[in-house]
Structures are given as C-alpha cells and as structure tokens.
Amino acid sequence: MYTFSSKLKTFSFVLMIVGILGIGYGFLTAPKTIQDVETILKAEESHEGHEAAAVNHEAKAEAQEAVANHEEVAKTVVDSTSHDTIAKAIAPVVAAKPEVATEKVVDPAKEHEEHAAHVLSQLQNKPWAALYVACIFFMLITMGALAFYAIQQVAQAGWSPVLFRVMQGITSYLLPGSIIFFIILLASGFHMNHLFIWMDEKVRATDEIIKGKAGYLNFPFWIIRATLFLTVWNLYRFFSRKNCLAQDESNDNSYYKKNFKMSAAFLVFFIVSESIMSWDWIMSVDPHWFSTLFGWYVFASFFVSGITAIQMVTLYLKSKGYLENVNSSHIHDLSKFMFGISVFWTYLWFSQFMLIWYANIPEEVTYFVMRIEHYNITFFGAVAMNFVFPILLLINTDFKRIAWIIVMAGIVILFGHYIDFFNMIMPATVGDRWFIGIPEISSLAFFLGLFIYVVFSALTKAPLVPKRNPFIEESKHFHY
Amino acid sequence: MSSNKVIHAIYNDDDVLMDAVHKTRAAHHHIEEVFTPFPVHGLDKAMGIAPTRLAICAFIYGCIGLSVATTMMNYIMIQDWPQDIGGKPSFSYIQNMPAFVPVMFEMTVFFAAHLMVITFYMRSKLWPFKKAENPDLRTTDDHFLMEVAVKGDEAELVKFFEGTGAVEVKVIDKH
C-alpha cells in the first residue's frame, strides 16, 4: 500500500492556496468598466510616446480587430483583398476609388468606443480563459490516461497490468476535474464570461454565420452533450476501477471479462464523444472557423500528456520504492509511447496547419494568421517543445530508461501541451491581450495542486499491484 | 595442437543451446560462431557480442537525407529560379517551408532506410551470388550449431561439449 508523503501533501496544498490567491487576484484586477479600459489604453498610448500614435494606433487596432475579431472575419478579409485587387487592376480608373473609400469611412469616435468595448471584453475574459485552459488541460490529461488504460485492457497488453493502479490513480482526478469544468461551462452559459462568443445574444442576432450554426451551437443542446459525455466517462472510470478491485477478490475471471467488454464499448463511445467534445469546448470558441481533423489533433495532444503523466507518476512512485514490479522495460515502453505519440501530435498539427496554409482560403486561414501574428512564440514554441525536444531526446534507446532524462522530456512535453491548449483557446478569447502572467500561472498551479492531491490520495486506497489480473504474471516479468 | 581445428557442437533445442553457450563462456572457450535456423532471443547477450551501431548509422543517414532535401529545394525553388507559382512566397526558404516538408520528410526516411540496409549488407557481407557459408545444412532447418576453436586437449573438449547436451560433436579441420 502507498502512503501519501506528508511533504507532497503540503506541496499540493501550497500549490492550491497560491493558485486560488492568484486566480482571485486575476479576477479582481480585470477591468470592470469601459472607463478602466480607457485608462489602460491611454497608458499604452503614452507608453508608445508618439504624438501621432493615436491615429496610427487606431489603424493598427482596426487591422488587429479585422484579424482577431470573431465577427465577420471571413467577410472583411474577402472584401478587403478583392478590393485591393480591383484597386490595383484598374488603378488609373478613378471611378473605382470612391467606392473603396466610402466603405472605409467610419466615425472615429464610434470606432474608438467599439475598440474599447472589444478590449474590455478581452481583458475580462483573461482570468476566465486562464482558468478554462488549465481546467480543461488537467481534465483531459486524465482522459488521455483513461483512454490509454482502456486500450491496454482491450489490447490485452502483457506489459502494463502492473501500471493499472497508477493509471486508475491518475484517472481518479476525472471526477473532481470534470465537476469544476462543468461549473465553468455553466458559468459561460449563464453569461458570467464571454469565452464563447456564440452565446452572446447580440452576436447571435446579427451574425449570419453563427445564426446558421444555431441548430448545433445553442446552450441547451451544448450543455446536454457536455453532461452526457462527462457522465459516461466518469461512469466508465468508476465501474472499471470497481471491477478491477473486485477481480482481486474473485475466484474466476468474470470481472476481468466485464472490464474487457466495457473498455471496448467505452473506446467506441470515447472516440465519438471526443470529436464532439473538441468541437464543443475548444473549436466553438472560434465559431467562424472549422477544421475536420481538429478532434484527432486535440486527442493526440491530451493522449500524449496522459501517457506522460502516467510515466511521471510511475517514476515518482518507483523512486520512492513502491513499485518493485516495475522495471526499466516498463519505463522504456512508456517512453516509447511518449515519443511516438509526440510525433503523432506533430503529424496532425502540421497536417492541419499545412493544408490550411497551402490552400490559403480566407475563411479558414484567419485562424492561423491570428496565431502567427500575435502568438508567434507560443505557436511555434509548442512545436519545438512537443516535437523537436522529445524527438531528439527520446530517440535514443538508452535514454528511454534514464529517469532524469525522461522526467526532463516529460516536463517539457506537459508544458508544451499546456501551451498547445493555450494556443487553441486564448486567441479567440483574449486576442492580442494575452500574457502568461499571474492568472495563467496561478490557474495552472491550482489545478496541479488539486491533481497531485487527488491522484496521490486515490493511490493510497488500493494496493499498487492488481492481484488476479490474468496478465499480471507476464507483466511482472516483462522484459524488453 | 593445430590452430585450424574447430569443434562443431550440434543441438536440437534453443534452450539447450543457450545453456551450452553460458557453460562454454564460463569455461572460457572461445565461441567462433553460432548457427541457428531462427533468431534466438538473448543469444547475442549470452555470447557477449557488442551491441549493433546500425541505429546510429541510420540517424546520421537521416540527417544527410534532410540536408540533401533542404539544399536541393532551397537551390531549385528559392535561389535558382524563384518564380511565383500560385502565389506561394519564394522569397526565402522559411517562407515556403510547409510546402517542402513532405519532401524533407520522405528524403530523410529514404536515406535513413536505404543507406542503413546497404550498410547492413556490407557489414554482414551479403550480396547476390555470394557463396553460402553453411557448416551443416540442418542448421537452416531445425538444428543449432556452435563452433568453438580447439585449443589444448581435444578429447577433453569433445567430452565437455557432449556434457552440454549436444546431440552431435564433431571435430572439423578448417582450411
């Protein structure tokens, strides 16, 4: 039996408390009114130090808005590009010019007001988005571990049964994680934030594209889907754990067979719900944009994070002497999965990016234009952390067994996939107002603390080696 | 004592063979070669053979392939004739890089795979029309053969190998 070390417990509490304080700070310092934003914008202008900057700034803001804004992104881009070409093609013909000009004429005062309102909404979203990214990230890590666990059972893997209790420990975070996540979803639905622009009544009334998607993107249907998915995932987790413990005390393999069938059914449900989940909770923050392989891409991201989490917890428990049956071959296998799925993630990341970049259709490409312009460091940094670093480090067979190298790679992979989720959510919610500051780090710290606390508490509740699993002997003597 | 005499100890089970290899190594007899009809897991470790460096070769070949692809496309598409093809930006390599990645990837794999296979053939001296080096035809079917150089007392050696479970022990004069 594992006993929760008091140091780790204290550490998790410290993380949670610091996290809560930081989250609170983030919410308190977010601007409340348009006046707050005006002062912020004034301060930024004077910071730039140009007298003429006001005009400049306005123009820049307009350009940014055109890219960042949810509203009529595609339209603006199409319009402006076609106008440009028209203007170039018939440059000597003056008649074309007034038409372009009339469309560009906007009342500067009104525009400034709109800009301030836009910035206010972004800044108010910032603490919410920070919370949302950290929350969905940790919840999906447990889903990655749960999917891996189900696959191991269905595949009748001979190496992994000694790690089943570790995986169950990690997936125990699914329940608290999904409850908090569900509360945040409800908060969005009840307009406490505007993470999901399609929930905004004013936008729904005027935006033709969102109107057209209202049959799918409406709050009741959306929250019912979320409830269904979270419930089924939690039920599978609960019963699979229960059967696994019952199998220990049983005289035959009936519980094992039950788990086998249940895992197979779960995997079918999971892959459908996972796709829909990724549209609902991640893609719908950009309701004007769509991508067909998005679900797979999100899956690869949290699947590799889940495997990495299993590896990290295993290494920790092993270093404390709790997993005597786990040998370097088990570690090696997990490292191979970390390596392989990292490459798989990159494959999907690149496929999504390259197809859209190559075809360059305005209604799709704004997604990446926004990210490359305003999120350059995190957008390409994620590729470096999730691909270049692990591929160079974990390609070596010997390195796949060395604990400190795996831990280093694991930390970079986990952080890289946090950044990946950050890249998916932030551009649509806070736009160019992003920063990895106190709200973001505190949210991460809070959920990390909660994750550590829940996972290691769960690990104390059952022996770390399943007793009567049909493959447990093979697994104990697994050697690669 | 003749230096070109070898013992051929023949076994009909891989477990017995592994056991015999361990015993032979413990008795400090030099194993020249072991012939088996199929890969015996752990045999190389038991014989004390150094690990292969083919993977390292493959990594280097992959890097070469990547360099070839990059240099080639940078020269052709960016330096030599940077024309506008469907609006793709050919001002610098990085600007049009996504379009080059499929080629870069395939060339890396192509070089790594093929050059590694050729390295394998060269290092293990395999080629068409090569004369097969088979000491006993049965080793390709169901027998295992361990070849050990004869040093010291021949009769004692034969006795030793008979004791390791060999179904047949022969002393061969090698040319």
PDB file of N, CA, C and O in Angstrom, chain A residues 19-32 119-135 184 188 192-195 418 422 425-426 429-431 433-435 437-444 446-447:
ATOM      1  N   GLY A  19      -2.463  29.099  -5.871  1.00  0.00           N
ATOM      2  CA  GLY A  19      -3.269  29.161  -7.086  1.00  0.00           C
ATOM      3  C   GLY A  19      -4.547  29.935  -6.882  1.00  0.00           C
ATOM      4  O   GLY A  19      -4.891  30.816  -7.671  1.00  0.00           O
ATOM      5  N   ILE A  20      -5.260  29.630  -5.789  1.00  0.00           N
ATOM      6  CA  ILE A  20      -6.534  30.316  -5.529  1.00  0.00           C
ATOM      7  C   ILE A  20      -6.301  31.816  -5.351  1.00  0.00           C
ATOM      8  O   ILE A  20      -7.026  32.646  -5.923  1.00  0.00           O
ATOM      9  N   LEU A  21      -5.250  32.152  -4.594  1.00  0.00           N
ATOM     10  CA  LEU A  21      -4.962  33.573  -4.376  1.00  0.00           C
ATOM     11  C   LEU A  21      -4.693  34.257  -5.719  1.00  0.00           C
ATOM     12  O   LEU A  21      -5.218  35.334  -6.001  1.00  0.00           O
ATOM     13  N   GLY A  22      -3.888  33.594  -6.549  1.00  0.00           N
ATOM     14  CA  GLY A  22      -3.547  34.181  -7.846  1.00  0.00           C
ATOM     15  C   GLY A  22      -4.758  34.300  -8.751  1.00  0.00           C
ATOM     16  O   GLY A  22      -4.927  35.293  -9.458  1.00  0.00           O
ATOM     17  N   ILE A  23      -5.622  33.270  -8.715  1.00  0.00           N
ATOM     18  CA  ILE A  23      -6.837  33.316  -9.540  1.00  0.00           C
ATOM     19  C   ILE A  23      -7.705  34.488  -9.083  1.00  0.00           C
ATOM     20  O   ILE A  23      -8.212  35.271  -9.895  1.00  0.00           O
ATOM     21  N   GLY A  24      -7.846  34.606  -7.755  1.00  0.00           N
ATOM     22  CA  GLY A  24      -8.625  35.723  -7.203  1.00  0.00           C
ATOM     23  C   GLY A  24      -8.048  37.056  -7.616  1.00  0.00           C
ATOM     24  O   GLY A  24      -8.778  37.956  -8.048  1.00  0.00           O
ATOM     25  N   TYR A  25      -6.713  37.150  -7.560  1.00  0.00           N
ATOM     26  CA  TYR A  25      -6.048  38.384  -7.972  1.00  0.00           C
ATOM     27  C   TYR A  25      -6.381  38.700  -9.432  1.00  0.00           C
ATOM     28  O   TYR A  25      -6.677  39.836  -9.785  1.00  0.00           O
ATOM     29  N   GLY A  26      -6.346  37.632 -10.262  1.00  0.00           N
ATOM     30  CA  GLY A  26      -6.639  37.815 -11.683  1.00  0.00           C
ATOM     31  C   GLY A  26      -8.029  38.377 -11.900  1.00  0.00           C
ATOM     32  O   GLY A  26      -8.230  39.292 -12.708  1.00  0.00           O
ATOM     33  N   PHE A  27      -9.006  37.837 -11.153  1.00  0.00           N
ATOM     34  CA  PHE A  27     -10.378  38.319 -11.328  1.00  0.00           C
ATOM     35  C   PHE A  27     -10.538  39.737 -10.794  1.00  0.00           C
ATOM     36  O   PHE A  27     -11.258  40.548 -11.367  1.00  0.00           O
ATOM     37  N   LEU A  28      -9.854  40.030  -9.663  1.00  0.00           N
ATOM     38  CA  LEU A  28     -10.008  41.353  -9.056  1.00  0.00           C
ATOM     39  C   LEU A  28      -9.385  42.437  -9.913  1.00  0.00           C
ATOM     40  O   LEU A  28      -9.878  43.563  -9.958  1.00  0.00           O
ATOM     41  N   THR A  29      -8.278  42.117 -10.587  1.00  0.00           N
ATOM     42  CA  THR A  29      -7.589  43.161 -11.344  1.00  0.00           C
ATOM     43  C   THR A  29      -8.100  43.293 -12.767  1.00  0.00           C
ATOM     44  O   THR A  29      -7.653  44.162 -13.495  1.00  0.00           O
ATOM     45  N   ALA A  30      -8.997  42.401 -13.173  1.00  0.00           N
ATOM     46  CA  ALA A  30      -9.565  42.548 -14.519  1.00  0.00           C
ATOM     47  C   ALA A  30     -10.425  43.807 -14.543  1.00  0.00           C
ATOM     48  O   ALA A  30     -11.128  44.092 -13.579  1.00  0.00           O
ATOM     49  N   PRO A  31     -10.356  44.576 -15.636  1.00  0.00           N
ATOM     50  CA  PRO A  31     -11.125  45.825 -15.690  1.00  0.00           C
ATOM     51  C   PRO A  31     -12.631  45.554 -15.642  1.00  0.00           C
ATOM     52  O   PRO A  31     -13.105  44.593 -16.233  1.00  0.00           O
ATOM     53  N   LYS A  32     -13.352  46.423 -14.914  1.00  0.00           N
ATOM     54  CA  LYS A  32     -14.791  46.203 -14.746  1.00  0.00           C
ATOM     55  C   LYS A  32     -15.599  46.997 -15.766  1.00  0.00           C
ATOM     56  O   LYS A  32     -16.629  46.555 -16.239  1.00  0.00           O
ATOM     57  N   VAL A 119     -11.737  45.594 -26.304  1.00  0.00           N
ATOM     58  CA  VAL A 119     -10.616  45.350 -25.389  1.00  0.00           C
ATOM     59  C   VAL A 119     -11.138  44.982 -24.009  1.00  0.00           C
ATOM     60  O   VAL A 119     -10.601  44.089 -23.343  1.00  0.00           O
ATOM     61  N   LEU A 120     -12.203  45.627 -23.589  1.00  0.00           N
ATOM     62  CA  LEU A 120     -12.785  45.321 -22.275  1.00  0.00           C
ATOM     63  C   LEU A 120     -13.190  43.843 -22.231  1.00  0.00           C
ATOM     64  O   LEU A 120     -12.885  43.127 -21.271  1.00  0.00           O
ATOM     65  N   SER A 121     -13.847  43.398 -23.291  1.00  0.00           N
ATOM     66  CA  SER A 121     -14.299  42.013 -23.299  1.00  0.00           C
ATOM     67  C   SER A 121     -13.106  41.056 -23.275  1.00  0.00           C
ATOM     68  O   SER A 121     -13.126  40.035 -22.601  1.00  0.00           O
ATOM     69  N   GLN A 122     -12.037  41.426 -23.986  1.00  0.00           N
ATOM     70  CA  GLN A 122     -10.848  40.572 -23.979  1.00  0.00           C
ATOM     71  C   GLN A 122     -10.209  40.512 -22.598  1.00  0.00           C
ATOM     72  O   GLN A 122      -9.843  39.456 -22.108  1.00  0.00           O
ATOM     73  N   LEU A 123     -10.088  41.693 -21.973  1.00  0.00           N
ATOM     74  CA  LEU A 123      -9.413  41.733 -20.667  1.00  0.00           C
ATOM     75  C   LEU A 123     -10.259  41.052 -19.596  1.00  0.00           C
ATOM     76  O   LEU A 123      -9.734  40.436 -18.679  1.00  0.00           O
ATOM     77  N   GLN A 124     -11.574  41.162 -19.732  1.00  0.00           N
ATOM     78  CA  GLN A 124     -12.431  40.471 -18.765  1.00  0.00           C
ATOM     79  C   GLN A 124     -12.371  38.964 -18.963  1.00  0.00           C
ATOM     80  O   GLN A 124     -12.531  38.191 -18.033  1.00  0.00           O
ATOM     81  N   ASN A 125     -12.137  38.548 -20.173  1.00  0.00           N
ATOM     82  CA  ASN A 125     -12.032  37.127 -20.457  1.00  0.00           C
ATOM     83  C   ASN A 125     -10.744  36.515 -19.919  1.00  0.00           C
ATOM     84  O   ASN A 125     -10.662  35.308 -19.748  1.00  0.00           O
ATOM     85  N   LYS A 126      -9.734  37.363 -19.717  1.00  0.00           N
ATOM     86  CA  LYS A 126      -8.391  36.834 -19.460  1.00  0.00           C
ATOM     87  C   LYS A 126      -8.341  35.885 -18.260  1.00  0.00           C
ATOM     88  O   LYS A 126      -7.875  34.749 -18.408  1.00  0.00           O
ATOM     89  N   PRO A 127      -8.822  36.278 -17.074  1.00  0.00           N
ATOM     90  CA  PRO A 127      -8.764  35.317 -15.954  1.00  0.00           C
ATOM     91  C   PRO A 127      -9.626  34.095 -16.190  1.00  0.00           C
ATOM     92  O   PRO A 127      -9.273  32.987 -15.786  1.00  0.00           O
ATOM     93  N   TRP A 128     -10.770  34.282 -16.889  1.00  0.00           N
ATOM     94  CA  TRP A 128     -11.634  33.143 -17.191  1.00  0.00           C
ATOM     95  C   TRP A 128     -10.943  32.164 -18.132  1.00  0.00           C
ATOM     96  O   TRP A 128     -10.970  30.955 -17.929  1.00  0.00           O
ATOM     97  N   ALA A 129     -10.338  32.737 -19.159  1.00  0.00           N
ATOM     98  CA  ALA A 129      -9.676  31.878 -20.140  1.00  0.00           C
ATOM     99  C   ALA A 129      -8.507  31.133 -19.494  1.00  0.00           C
ATOM    100  O   ALA A 129      -8.275  29.963 -19.785  1.00  0.00           O
ATOM    101  N   ALA A 130      -7.788  31.823 -18.598  1.00  0.00           N
ATOM    102  CA  ALA A 130      -6.668  31.174 -17.907  1.00  0.00           C
ATOM    103  C   ALA A 130      -7.174  29.981 -17.114  1.00  0.00           C
ATOM    104  O   ALA A 130      -6.590  28.889 -17.143  1.00  0.00           O
ATOM    105  N   LEU A 131      -8.280  30.194 -16.429  1.00  0.00           N
ATOM    106  CA  LEU A 131      -8.889  29.128 -15.628  1.00  0.00           C
ATOM    107  C   LEU A 131      -9.359  28.002 -16.539  1.00  0.00           C
ATOM    108  O   LEU A 131      -9.138  26.814 -16.272  1.00  0.00           O
ATOM    109  N   TYR A 132      -9.996  28.384 -17.624  1.00  0.00           N
ATOM    110  CA  TYR A 132     -10.575  27.403 -18.542  1.00  0.00           C
ATOM    111  C   TYR A 132      -9.490  26.518 -19.155  1.00  0.00           C
ATOM    112  O   TYR A 132      -9.614  25.292 -19.189  1.00  0.00           O
ATOM    113  N   VAL A 133      -8.395  27.136 -19.600  1.00  0.00           N
ATOM    114  CA  VAL A 133      -7.323  26.361 -20.242  1.00  0.00           C
ATOM    115  C   VAL A 133      -6.728  25.371 -19.241  1.00  0.00           C
ATOM    116  O   VAL A 133      -6.573  24.185 -19.547  1.00  0.00           O
ATOM    117  N   ALA A 134      -6.400  25.857 -18.042  1.00  0.00           N
ATOM    118  CA  ALA A 134      -5.781  24.971 -17.056  1.00  0.00           C
ATOM    119  C   ALA A 134      -6.739  23.854 -16.676  1.00  0.00           C
ATOM    120  O   ALA A 134      -6.347  22.687 -16.541  1.00  0.00           O
ATOM    121  N   CYS A 135      -8.024  24.198 -16.539  1.00  0.00           N
ATOM    122  CA  CYS A 135      -9.016  23.213 -16.108  1.00  0.00           C
ATOM    123  C   CYS A 135      -9.209  22.132 -17.159  1.00  0.00           C
ATOM    124  O   CYS A 135      -9.157  20.932 -16.856  1.00  0.00           O
ATOM    125  N   ILE A 184     -17.594  25.630 -14.816  1.00  0.00           N
ATOM    126  CA  ILE A 184     -17.126  26.718 -15.696  1.00  0.00           C
ATOM    127  C   ILE A 184     -17.993  26.784 -16.957  1.00  0.00           C
ATOM    128  O   ILE A 184     -18.332  27.865 -17.441  1.00  0.00           O
ATOM    129  N   SER A 188     -20.225  29.950 -18.216  1.00  0.00           N
ATOM    130  CA  SER A 188     -20.247  30.543 -19.558  1.00  0.00           C
ATOM    131  C   SER A 188     -21.679  30.646 -20.070  1.00  0.00           C
ATOM    132  O   SER A 188     -22.072  31.648 -20.661  1.00  0.00           O
ATOM    133  N   MET A 192     -21.613  34.644 -17.337  1.00  0.00           N
ATOM    134  CA  MET A 192     -20.683  35.253 -16.386  1.00  0.00           C
ATOM    135  C   MET A 192     -19.372  35.604 -17.077  1.00  0.00           C
ATOM    136  O   MET A 192     -18.531  36.302 -16.538  1.00  0.00           O
ATOM    137  N   ASN A 193     -19.160  35.061 -18.266  1.00  0.00           N
ATOM    138  CA  ASN A 193     -17.980  35.428 -19.051  1.00  0.00           C
ATOM    139  C   ASN A 193     -18.386  35.381 -20.517  1.00  0.00           C
ATOM    140  O   ASN A 193     -19.489  34.957 -20.860  1.00  0.00           O
ATOM    141  N   HIS A 194     -17.483  35.800 -21.394  1.00  0.00           N
ATOM    142  CA  HIS A 194     -17.797  35.627 -22.820  1.00  0.00           C
ATOM    143  C   HIS A 194     -16.698  34.855 -23.519  1.00  0.00           C
ATOM    144  O   HIS A 194     -16.124  35.316 -24.500  1.00  0.00           O
ATOM    145  N   LEU A 195     -16.407  33.677 -22.963  1.00  0.00           N
ATOM    146  CA  LEU A 195     -15.452  32.803 -23.631  1.00  0.00           C
ATOM    147  C   LEU A 195     -16.018  32.331 -24.966  1.00  0.00           C
ATOM    148  O   LEU A 195     -15.304  32.194 -25.938  1.00  0.00           O
ATOM    149  N   TYR A 418       0.323  22.135 -22.529  1.00  0.00           N
ATOM    150  CA  TYR A 418      -0.434  23.243 -21.924  1.00  0.00           C
ATOM    151  C   TYR A 418      -0.430  24.422 -22.894  1.00  0.00           C
ATOM    152  O   TYR A 418      -1.478  25.024 -23.175  1.00  0.00           O
ATOM    153  N   PHE A 422      -3.356  26.408 -24.718  1.00  0.00           N
ATOM    154  CA  PHE A 422      -3.332  27.868 -24.627  1.00  0.00           C
ATOM    155  C   PHE A 422      -3.515  28.474 -26.015  1.00  0.00           C
ATOM    156  O   PHE A 422      -4.319  29.381 -26.215  1.00  0.00           O
ATOM    157  N   ILE A 425      -7.226  28.134 -27.226  1.00  0.00           N
ATOM    158  CA  ILE A 425      -8.278  28.898 -26.559  1.00  0.00           C
ATOM    159  C   ILE A 425      -8.023  30.405 -26.605  1.00  0.00           C
ATOM    160  O   ILE A 425      -8.911  31.187 -26.947  1.00  0.00           O
ATOM    161  N   MET A 426      -6.804  30.802 -26.249  1.00  0.00           N
ATOM    162  CA  MET A 426      -6.542  32.215 -25.982  1.00  0.00           C
ATOM    163  C   MET A 426      -6.798  33.154 -27.167  1.00  0.00           C
ATOM    164  O   MET A 426      -7.421  34.194 -26.983  1.00  0.00           O
ATOM    165  N   THR A 429     -10.305  34.171 -27.286  1.00  0.00           N
ATOM    166  CA  THR A 429     -10.957  34.735 -26.114  1.00  0.00           C
ATOM    167  C   THR A 429     -10.318  36.045 -25.655  1.00  0.00           C
ATOM    168  O   THR A 429     -11.028  36.968 -25.281  1.00  0.00           O
ATOM    169  N   VAL A 430      -8.976  36.112 -25.669  1.00  0.00           N
ATOM    170  CA  VAL A 430      -8.340  37.350 -25.231  1.00  0.00           C
ATOM    171  C   VAL A 430      -7.592  38.048 -26.358  1.00  0.00           C
ATOM    172  O   VAL A 430      -7.105  39.151 -26.187  1.00  0.00           O
ATOM    173  N   GLY A 431      -7.468  37.376 -27.507  1.00  0.00           N
ATOM    174  CA  GLY A 431      -6.837  38.017 -28.652  1.00  0.00           C
ATOM    175  C   GLY A 431      -5.398  38.384 -28.377  1.00  0.00           C
ATOM    176  O   GLY A 431      -4.656  37.624 -27.756  1.00  0.00           O
ATOM    177  N   ARG A 433      -4.298  40.379 -26.348  1.00  0.00           N
ATOM    178  CA  ARG A 433      -4.100  40.825 -24.960  1.00  0.00           C
ATOM    179  C   ARG A 433      -3.527  39.706 -24.098  1.00  0.00           C
ATOM    180  O   ARG A 433      -3.631  39.756 -22.885  1.00  0.00           O
ATOM    181  N   TRP A 434      -2.989  38.659 -24.716  1.00  0.00           N
ATOM    182  CA  TRP A 434      -2.539  37.505 -23.936  1.00  0.00           C
ATOM    183  C   TRP A 434      -1.210  37.791 -23.259  1.00  0.00           C
ATOM    184  O   TRP A 434      -0.414  38.600 -23.717  1.00  0.00           O
ATOM    185  N   PHE A 435      -1.029  37.064 -22.155  1.00  0.00           N
ATOM    186  CA  PHE A 435       0.251  37.093 -21.461  1.00  0.00           C
ATOM    187  C   PHE A 435       0.238  35.919 -20.502  1.00  0.00           C
ATOM    188  O   PHE A 435      -0.814  35.584 -19.966  1.00  0.00           O
ATOM    189  N   GLY A 437       0.889  35.399 -17.325  1.00  0.00           N
ATOM    190  CA  GLY A 437       1.180  36.121 -16.091  1.00  0.00           C
ATOM    191  C   GLY A 437       0.552  35.436 -14.901  1.00  0.00           C
ATOM    192  O   GLY A 437       0.350  34.215 -14.915  1.00  0.00           O
ATOM    193  N   ILE A 438       0.198  36.231 -13.911  1.00  0.00           N
ATOM    194  CA  ILE A 438      -0.305  35.670 -12.657  1.00  0.00           C
ATOM    195  C   ILE A 438      -1.564  34.824 -12.843  1.00  0.00           C
ATOM    196  O   ILE A 438      -1.628  33.709 -12.349  1.00  0.00           O
ATOM    197  N   PRO A 439      -2.587  35.289 -13.589  1.00  0.00           N
ATOM    198  CA  PRO A 439      -3.799  34.449 -13.697  1.00  0.00           C
ATOM    199  C   PRO A 439      -3.506  33.088 -14.319  1.00  0.00           C
ATOM    200  O   PRO A 439      -4.008  32.065 -13.855  1.00  0.00           O
ATOM    201  N   GLU A 440      -2.678  33.073 -15.373  1.00  0.00           N
ATOM    202  CA  GLU A 440      -2.406  31.825 -16.080  1.00  0.00           C
ATOM    203  C   GLU A 440      -1.608  30.869 -15.193  1.00  0.00           C
ATOM    204  O   GLU A 440      -1.959  29.689 -15.037  1.00  0.00           O
ATOM    205  N   ILE A 441      -0.512  31.375 -14.603  1.00  0.00           N
ATOM    206  CA  ILE A 441       0.347  30.513 -13.795  1.00  0.00           C
ATOM    207  C   ILE A 441      -0.394  30.046 -12.545  1.00  0.00           C
ATOM    208  O   ILE A 441      -0.283  28.888 -12.133  1.00  0.00           O
ATOM    209  N   SER A 442      -1.194  30.933 -11.954  1.00  0.00           N
ATOM    210  CA  SER A 442      -1.936  30.537 -10.750  1.00  0.00           C
ATOM    211  C   SER A 442      -2.961  29.466 -11.061  1.00  0.00           C
ATOM    212  O   SER A 442      -3.106  28.508 -10.298  1.00  0.00           O
ATOM    213  N   SER A 443      -3.652  29.612 -12.190  1.00  0.00           N
ATOM    214  CA  SER A 443      -4.633  28.586 -12.543  1.00  0.00           C
ATOM    215  C   SER A 443      -3.940  27.251 -12.722  1.00  0.00           C
ATOM    216  O   SER A 443      -4.408  26.217 -12.247  1.00  0.00           O
ATOM    217  N   LEU A 444      -2.809  27.293 -13.388  1.00  0.00           N
ATOM    218  CA  LEU A 444      -2.032  26.074 -13.598  1.00  0.00           C
ATOM    219  C   LEU A 444      -1.623  25.483 -12.252  1.00  0.00           C
ATOM    220  O   LEU A 444      -1.758  24.281 -12.011  1.00  0.00           O
ATOM    221  N   PHE A 446      -3.006  25.940  -9.312  1.00  0.00           N
ATOM    222  CA  PHE A 446      -4.148  25.429  -8.546  1.00  0.00           C
ATOM    223  C   PHE A 446      -4.526  24.034  -9.028  1.00  0.00           C
ATOM    224  O   PHE A 446      -4.667  23.100  -8.236  1.00  0.00           O
ATOM    225  N   PHE A 447      -4.667  23.880 -10.342  1.00  0.00           N
ATOM    226  CA  PHE A 447      -5.105  22.574 -10.839  1.00  0.00           C
ATOM    227  C   PHE A 447      -4.012  21.522 -10.682  1.00  0.00           C
ATOM    228  O   PHE A 447      -4.309  20.356 -10.442  1.00  0.00           O
TER     229      PHE A 447
END
